[in-house]
XYZ file of C-alpha atoms in Angstrom:
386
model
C 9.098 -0.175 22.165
C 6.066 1.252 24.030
C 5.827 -1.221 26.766
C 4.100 -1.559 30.108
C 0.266 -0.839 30.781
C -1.004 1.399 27.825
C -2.112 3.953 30.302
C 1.114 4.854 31.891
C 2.262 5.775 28.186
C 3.549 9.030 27.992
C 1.481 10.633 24.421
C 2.695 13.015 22.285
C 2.144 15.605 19.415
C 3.496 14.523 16.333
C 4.437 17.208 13.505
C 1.166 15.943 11.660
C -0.160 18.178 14.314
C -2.061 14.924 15.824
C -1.571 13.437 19.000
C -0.259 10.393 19.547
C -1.603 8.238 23.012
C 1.031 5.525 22.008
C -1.838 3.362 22.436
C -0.517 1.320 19.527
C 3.204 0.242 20.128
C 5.314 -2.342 18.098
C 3.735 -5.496 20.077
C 0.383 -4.258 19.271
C 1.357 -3.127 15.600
C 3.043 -6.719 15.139
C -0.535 -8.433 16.954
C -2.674 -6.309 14.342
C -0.736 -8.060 11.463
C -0.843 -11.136 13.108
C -4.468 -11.328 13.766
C -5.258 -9.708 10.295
C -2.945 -12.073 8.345
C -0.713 -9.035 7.027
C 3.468 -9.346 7.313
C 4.433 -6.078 9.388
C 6.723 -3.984 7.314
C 7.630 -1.434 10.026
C 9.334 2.014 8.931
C 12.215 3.717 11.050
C 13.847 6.943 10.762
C 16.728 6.960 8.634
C 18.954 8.620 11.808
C 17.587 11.846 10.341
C 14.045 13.688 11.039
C 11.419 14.703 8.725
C 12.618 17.390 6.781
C 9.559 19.475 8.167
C 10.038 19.014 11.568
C 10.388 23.003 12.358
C 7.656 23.459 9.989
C 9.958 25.167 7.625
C 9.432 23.601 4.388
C 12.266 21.427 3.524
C 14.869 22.843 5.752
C 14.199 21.132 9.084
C 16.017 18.128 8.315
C 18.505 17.488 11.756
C 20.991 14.024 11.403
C 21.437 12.108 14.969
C 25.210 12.848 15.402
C 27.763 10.421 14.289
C 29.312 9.650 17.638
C 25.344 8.091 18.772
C 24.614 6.339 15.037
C 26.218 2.927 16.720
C 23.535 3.265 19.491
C 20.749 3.883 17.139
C 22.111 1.087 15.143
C 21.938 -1.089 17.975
C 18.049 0.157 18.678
C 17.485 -1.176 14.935
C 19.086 -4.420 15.327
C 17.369 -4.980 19.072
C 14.104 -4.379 17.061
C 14.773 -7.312 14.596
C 15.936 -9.938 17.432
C 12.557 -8.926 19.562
C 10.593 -9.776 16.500
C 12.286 -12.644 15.704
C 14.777 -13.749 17.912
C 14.315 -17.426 19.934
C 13.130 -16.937 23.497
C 16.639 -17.202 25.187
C 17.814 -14.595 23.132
C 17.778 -11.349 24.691
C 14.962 -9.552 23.247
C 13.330 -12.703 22.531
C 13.141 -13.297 25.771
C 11.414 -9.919 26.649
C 8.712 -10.811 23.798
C 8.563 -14.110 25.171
C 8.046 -12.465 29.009
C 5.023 -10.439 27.410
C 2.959 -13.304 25.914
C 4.212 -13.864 22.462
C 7.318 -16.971 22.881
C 6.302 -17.555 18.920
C 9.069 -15.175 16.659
C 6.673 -12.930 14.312
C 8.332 -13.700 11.205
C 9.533 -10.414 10.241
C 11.203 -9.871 6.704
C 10.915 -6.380 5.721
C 11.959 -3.010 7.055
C 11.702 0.379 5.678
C 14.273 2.678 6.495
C 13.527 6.306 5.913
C 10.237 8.064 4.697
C 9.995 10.524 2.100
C 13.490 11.952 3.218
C 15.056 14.467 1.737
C 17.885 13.685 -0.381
C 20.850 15.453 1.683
C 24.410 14.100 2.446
C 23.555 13.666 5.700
C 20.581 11.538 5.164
C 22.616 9.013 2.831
C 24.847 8.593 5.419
C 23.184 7.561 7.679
C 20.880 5.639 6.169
C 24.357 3.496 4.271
C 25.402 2.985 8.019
C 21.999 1.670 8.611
C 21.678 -0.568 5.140
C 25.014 -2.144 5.978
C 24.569 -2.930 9.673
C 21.050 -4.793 9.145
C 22.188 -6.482 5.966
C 25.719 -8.080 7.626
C 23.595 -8.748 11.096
C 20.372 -9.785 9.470
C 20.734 -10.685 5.641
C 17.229 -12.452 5.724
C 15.545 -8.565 6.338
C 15.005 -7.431 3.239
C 15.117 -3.599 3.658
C 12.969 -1.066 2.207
C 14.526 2.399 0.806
C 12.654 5.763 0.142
C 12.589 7.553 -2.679
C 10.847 10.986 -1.516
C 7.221 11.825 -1.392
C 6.143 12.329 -4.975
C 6.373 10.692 -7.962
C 9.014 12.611 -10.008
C 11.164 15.332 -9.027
C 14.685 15.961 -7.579
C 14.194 13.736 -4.559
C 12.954 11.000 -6.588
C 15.502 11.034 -9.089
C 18.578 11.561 -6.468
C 16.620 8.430 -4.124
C 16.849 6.020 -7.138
C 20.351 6.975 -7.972
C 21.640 6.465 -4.221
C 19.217 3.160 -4.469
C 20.697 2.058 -7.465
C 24.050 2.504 -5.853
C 23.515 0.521 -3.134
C 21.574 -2.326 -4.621
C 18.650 -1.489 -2.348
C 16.109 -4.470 -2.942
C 13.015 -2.516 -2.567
C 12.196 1.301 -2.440
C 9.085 2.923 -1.420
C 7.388 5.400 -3.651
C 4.585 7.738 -2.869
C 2.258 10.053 -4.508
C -1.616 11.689 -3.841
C -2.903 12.782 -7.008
C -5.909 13.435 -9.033
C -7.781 10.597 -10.345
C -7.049 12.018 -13.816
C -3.151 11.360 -12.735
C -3.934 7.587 -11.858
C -5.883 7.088 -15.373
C -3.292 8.895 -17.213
C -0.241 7.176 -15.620
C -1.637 3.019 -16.748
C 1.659 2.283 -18.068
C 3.566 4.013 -15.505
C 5.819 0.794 -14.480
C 5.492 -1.562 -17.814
C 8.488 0.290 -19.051
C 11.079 0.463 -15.608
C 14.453 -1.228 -15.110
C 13.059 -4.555 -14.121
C 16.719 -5.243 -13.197
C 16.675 -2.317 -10.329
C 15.145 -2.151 -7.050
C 11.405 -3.189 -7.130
C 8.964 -1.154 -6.177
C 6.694 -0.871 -2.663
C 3.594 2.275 -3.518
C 3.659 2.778 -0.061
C 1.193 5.609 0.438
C -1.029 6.096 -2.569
C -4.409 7.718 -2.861
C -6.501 9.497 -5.819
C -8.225 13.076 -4.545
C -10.828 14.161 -6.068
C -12.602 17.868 -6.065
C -12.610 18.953 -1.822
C -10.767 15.735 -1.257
C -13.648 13.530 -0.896
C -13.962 9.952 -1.055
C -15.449 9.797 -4.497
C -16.567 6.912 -6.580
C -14.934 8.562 -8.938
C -11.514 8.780 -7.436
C -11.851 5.336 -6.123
C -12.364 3.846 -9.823
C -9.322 5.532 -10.629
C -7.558 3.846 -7.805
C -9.313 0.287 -8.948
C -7.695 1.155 -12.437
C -4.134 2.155 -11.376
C -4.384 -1.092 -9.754
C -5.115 -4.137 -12.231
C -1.798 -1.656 -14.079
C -0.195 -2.648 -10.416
C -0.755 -6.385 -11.086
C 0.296 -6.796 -14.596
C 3.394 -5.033 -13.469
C 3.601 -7.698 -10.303
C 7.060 -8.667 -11.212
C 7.912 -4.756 -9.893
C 5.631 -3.747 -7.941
C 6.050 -6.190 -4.902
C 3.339 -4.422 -2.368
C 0.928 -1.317 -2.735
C -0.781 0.394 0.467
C -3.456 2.761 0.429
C -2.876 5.847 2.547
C -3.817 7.171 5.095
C -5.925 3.495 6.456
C -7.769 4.518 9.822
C -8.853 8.158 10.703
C -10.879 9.043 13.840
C -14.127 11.421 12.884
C -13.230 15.124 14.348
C -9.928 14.002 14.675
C -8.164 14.564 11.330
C -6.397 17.244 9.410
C -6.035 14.983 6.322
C -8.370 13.576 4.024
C -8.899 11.027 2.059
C -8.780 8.377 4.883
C -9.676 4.767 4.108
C -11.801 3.682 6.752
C -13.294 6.308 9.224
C -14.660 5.762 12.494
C -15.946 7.464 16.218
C -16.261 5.659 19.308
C -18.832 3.232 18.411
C -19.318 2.857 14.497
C -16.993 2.017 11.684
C -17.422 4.280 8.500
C -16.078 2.382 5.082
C -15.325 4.483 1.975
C -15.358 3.383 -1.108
C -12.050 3.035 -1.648
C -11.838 0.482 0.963
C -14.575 -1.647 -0.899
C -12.104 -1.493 -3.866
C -8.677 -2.706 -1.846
C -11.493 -5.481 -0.176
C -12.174 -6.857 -3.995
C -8.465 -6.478 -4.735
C -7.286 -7.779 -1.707
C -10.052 -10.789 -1.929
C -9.540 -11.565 -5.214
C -5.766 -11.556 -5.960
C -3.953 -13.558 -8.004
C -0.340 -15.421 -8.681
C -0.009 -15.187 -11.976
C -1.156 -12.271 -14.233
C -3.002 -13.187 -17.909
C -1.930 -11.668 -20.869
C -4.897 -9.021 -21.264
C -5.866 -7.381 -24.537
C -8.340 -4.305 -24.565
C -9.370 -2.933 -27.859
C -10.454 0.419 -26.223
C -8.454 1.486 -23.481
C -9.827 4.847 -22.763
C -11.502 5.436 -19.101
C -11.104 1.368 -19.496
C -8.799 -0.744 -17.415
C -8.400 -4.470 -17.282
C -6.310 -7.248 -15.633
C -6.772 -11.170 -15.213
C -4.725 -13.395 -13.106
C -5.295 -16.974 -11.955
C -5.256 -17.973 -8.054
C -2.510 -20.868 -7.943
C -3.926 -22.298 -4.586
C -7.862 -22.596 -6.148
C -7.039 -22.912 -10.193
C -9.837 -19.882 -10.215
C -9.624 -17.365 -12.763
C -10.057 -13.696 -11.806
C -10.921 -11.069 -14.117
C -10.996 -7.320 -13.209
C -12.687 -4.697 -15.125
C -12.874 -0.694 -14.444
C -15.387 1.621 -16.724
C -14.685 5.173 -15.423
C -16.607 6.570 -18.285
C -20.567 7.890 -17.819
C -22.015 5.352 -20.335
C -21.883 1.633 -20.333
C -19.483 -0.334 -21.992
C -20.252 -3.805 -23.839
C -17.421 -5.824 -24.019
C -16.753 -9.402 -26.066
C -14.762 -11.380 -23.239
C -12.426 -14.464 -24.863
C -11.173 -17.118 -22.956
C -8.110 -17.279 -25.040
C -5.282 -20.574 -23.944
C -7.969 -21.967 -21.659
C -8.390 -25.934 -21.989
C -11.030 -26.529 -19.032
C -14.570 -24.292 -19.468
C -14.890 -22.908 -16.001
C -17.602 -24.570 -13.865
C -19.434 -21.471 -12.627
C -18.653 -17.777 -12.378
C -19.828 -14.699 -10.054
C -19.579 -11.390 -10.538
C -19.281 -8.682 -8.308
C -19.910 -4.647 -9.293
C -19.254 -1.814 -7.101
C -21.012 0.851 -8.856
C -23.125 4.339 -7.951
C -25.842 6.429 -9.363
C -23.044 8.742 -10.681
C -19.416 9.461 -10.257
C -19.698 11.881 -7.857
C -21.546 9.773 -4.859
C -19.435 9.006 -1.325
C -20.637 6.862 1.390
C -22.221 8.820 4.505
C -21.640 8.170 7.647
C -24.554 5.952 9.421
C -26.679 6.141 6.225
C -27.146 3.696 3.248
C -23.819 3.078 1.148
C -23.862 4.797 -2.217
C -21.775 2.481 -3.295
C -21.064 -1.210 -2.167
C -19.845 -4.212 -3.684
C -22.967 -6.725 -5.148
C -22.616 -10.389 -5.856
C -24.729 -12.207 -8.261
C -24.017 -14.897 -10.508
C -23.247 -14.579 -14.227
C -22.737 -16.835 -17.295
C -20.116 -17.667 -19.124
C -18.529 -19.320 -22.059
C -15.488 -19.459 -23.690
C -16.496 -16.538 -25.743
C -19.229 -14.059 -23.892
C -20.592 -10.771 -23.754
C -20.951 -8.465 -21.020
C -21.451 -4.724 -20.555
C -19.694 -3.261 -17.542
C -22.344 -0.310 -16.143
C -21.317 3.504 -16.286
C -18.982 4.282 -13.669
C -17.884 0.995 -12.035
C -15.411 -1.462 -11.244
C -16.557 -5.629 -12.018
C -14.749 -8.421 -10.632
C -15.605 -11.776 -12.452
C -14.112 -14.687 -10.433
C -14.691 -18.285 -12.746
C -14.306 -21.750 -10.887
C -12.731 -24.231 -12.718
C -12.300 -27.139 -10.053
């Protein structure tokens, strides 16, 4: 569990082709959440590698051999008491002995990542399922379904999911922003009787992969689709989060930085306002003119605020007539925030003025009023009404 003094570590390459100082080991990971106020949802092998481990395309795949699956079981179950076992528990004790006697709560854990389908993957992973579920039925676990969203591996990872009554499984796809806008209504028509669904790594490239406004509206849109389908979609996680300037081989990255400064994108401004302004229940929401138009209003439970989100990814502005349909109390007061640029095409620079950022201002309302989103940008209107 990369223990002892961070320097005496040993690093390694990992097939991404980065290297790894282990700086960051499952008591740090679990801290991060901690101090951050996330739940840790921690993903292990599946007792198979990545399929491109040799580099070969899809063929790389290697399974841990059957006669060592009950120690790797064991590894997985040891992992679960040290997060949340009681301090005279074995590996609550050894949390305990490094400063952390509290348990950290843990309730989910992935198992696999974008694996591919084989026999010897679904093996594995059933040996897996079963162990944690009799040992640990409070751990809800966390299936994959491959790395895109369609295609053989998708189709065979649901099948084998819906075999096994997996509770969640974790979908992935990088697209074009075109992709997010066209797929809206990708979840309003799924099996809301299957697994539910965790977008686990999720991003929208643009032209030379850059870290558009453009592709981040798209992302703003696909999620207020994410929130009215809440009741499937349990979690969404943008992907990659942190990249180190000079130090990547993938891009888009969230949130860039070098040894001194921290670099957001615009995309992170967008998971700020959804993450800042999220909701319990979702609003019926009608939009008379959906296209390069997305929309979504839910009500925080714990303030009575109601939160309405709205994306124009078209060039031109768009006026809107905004009812307050089923609402008994007039809200108090309202804000709005708009994260917008001169054009779609802007990204943030490094050290230099944002091209886009979020703005606050206030804004007034009625039960009926008009308002006209701005070319290219995503609104959130957040009304008091205690």
């Amino acid at each position: 569990m990369n223990r002892g003094p961070v320097e005496q570590r040993k690093g390694q390459a990992n097939i991404w082709r980065y290297h790894q100082s282990v700086g960051l080991g499952y008591f740090e990971y679990f801290q991060f959440c901690e101090d951050i106020g996330a739940r840790p949802l921690p993903v292990l092998a599946a007792g198979v590698s990545c399929q491109n481990s040799t580099r070969t395309r899809e063929t790389g795949q290697q399974c841990v051999p059957l006669a060592d699956m009950p120690a790797y079981i064991q590894d997985v179950l040891d992992l679960i008491e040290w997060a949340n076992g009681p301090t005279n528990s074995t590996w609550g004790a050894k949390r305990a002995a490094e400063g952390h006697p509290a348990p950290f709560g843990l309730k989910y854990l992935g198992i696999g990542n974008e694996d591919k389908q084989t026999d010897g993957f679904r093996e594995r992973f059933e040996m897996i399922y079963d162990a944690v579920k009799k040992s640990h039925p409070e751990i809800t676990v966390v299936g994959t379904v491959g790395p895109a969203p369609d295609g053989e591996d998708f189709n065979l990872g649901w099948k084998f999911a819906d075999k096994l009554h997996v509770p969640v499984v974790d979908e992935h796809y990088y697209q074009s922003p075109q992709w997010f806008w066209d797929n809206l209504h990708r979840y309003d028509d799924y099996d809301r009787t299957r697994s539910k669904v965790y977008v686990g790594e999720y991003a929208a490239h643009d032209r030379g992969r850059r870290s558009t406004l453009r592709a981040a509206l798209a992302e703003a849109a696909y999620l207020t689709s994410l929130e009215k389908n809440g009741d499937v979609v349990h979690f969404a996680s943008y992907a990659p989060l942190l990249a180190r300037r000079g130090h990547t081989q993938w891009t888009p990255d969230m949130i860039y930085f070098n040894g001194t400064d921290v670099f957001p994108t615009i995309s992170y401004y967008v998971q700020q306002l959804f993450g800042q302004n999220g909701g319990d229940a979702y609003l019926p929401t009608t939009v008379s003119d959906s296209k390069e138009f997305a929309a979504s209003a839910v009500r925080d439970g714990k303030t009575g605020d109601l939160i309405l989100k709205l994306v124009n990814g078209a060039n031109t502005p768009k006026p809107l007539r905004v009812e307050l349909n089923g609402i008994t109390t007039l809200p108090r007061s309202a804000t709005k925030t708009v994260l917008t640029g001169a054009n779609a095409d802007v990204v943030n620079p490094d050290g230099g003025l944002p091209a886009a950022k979020p703005e606050v201002s206030p804004i007034q309302i009625g039960r009926v009023f008009d308002y006209e989103t701005p070319p290219n940008s995503f609104t959130v209107i957040r009304m008091k009404t205690k």
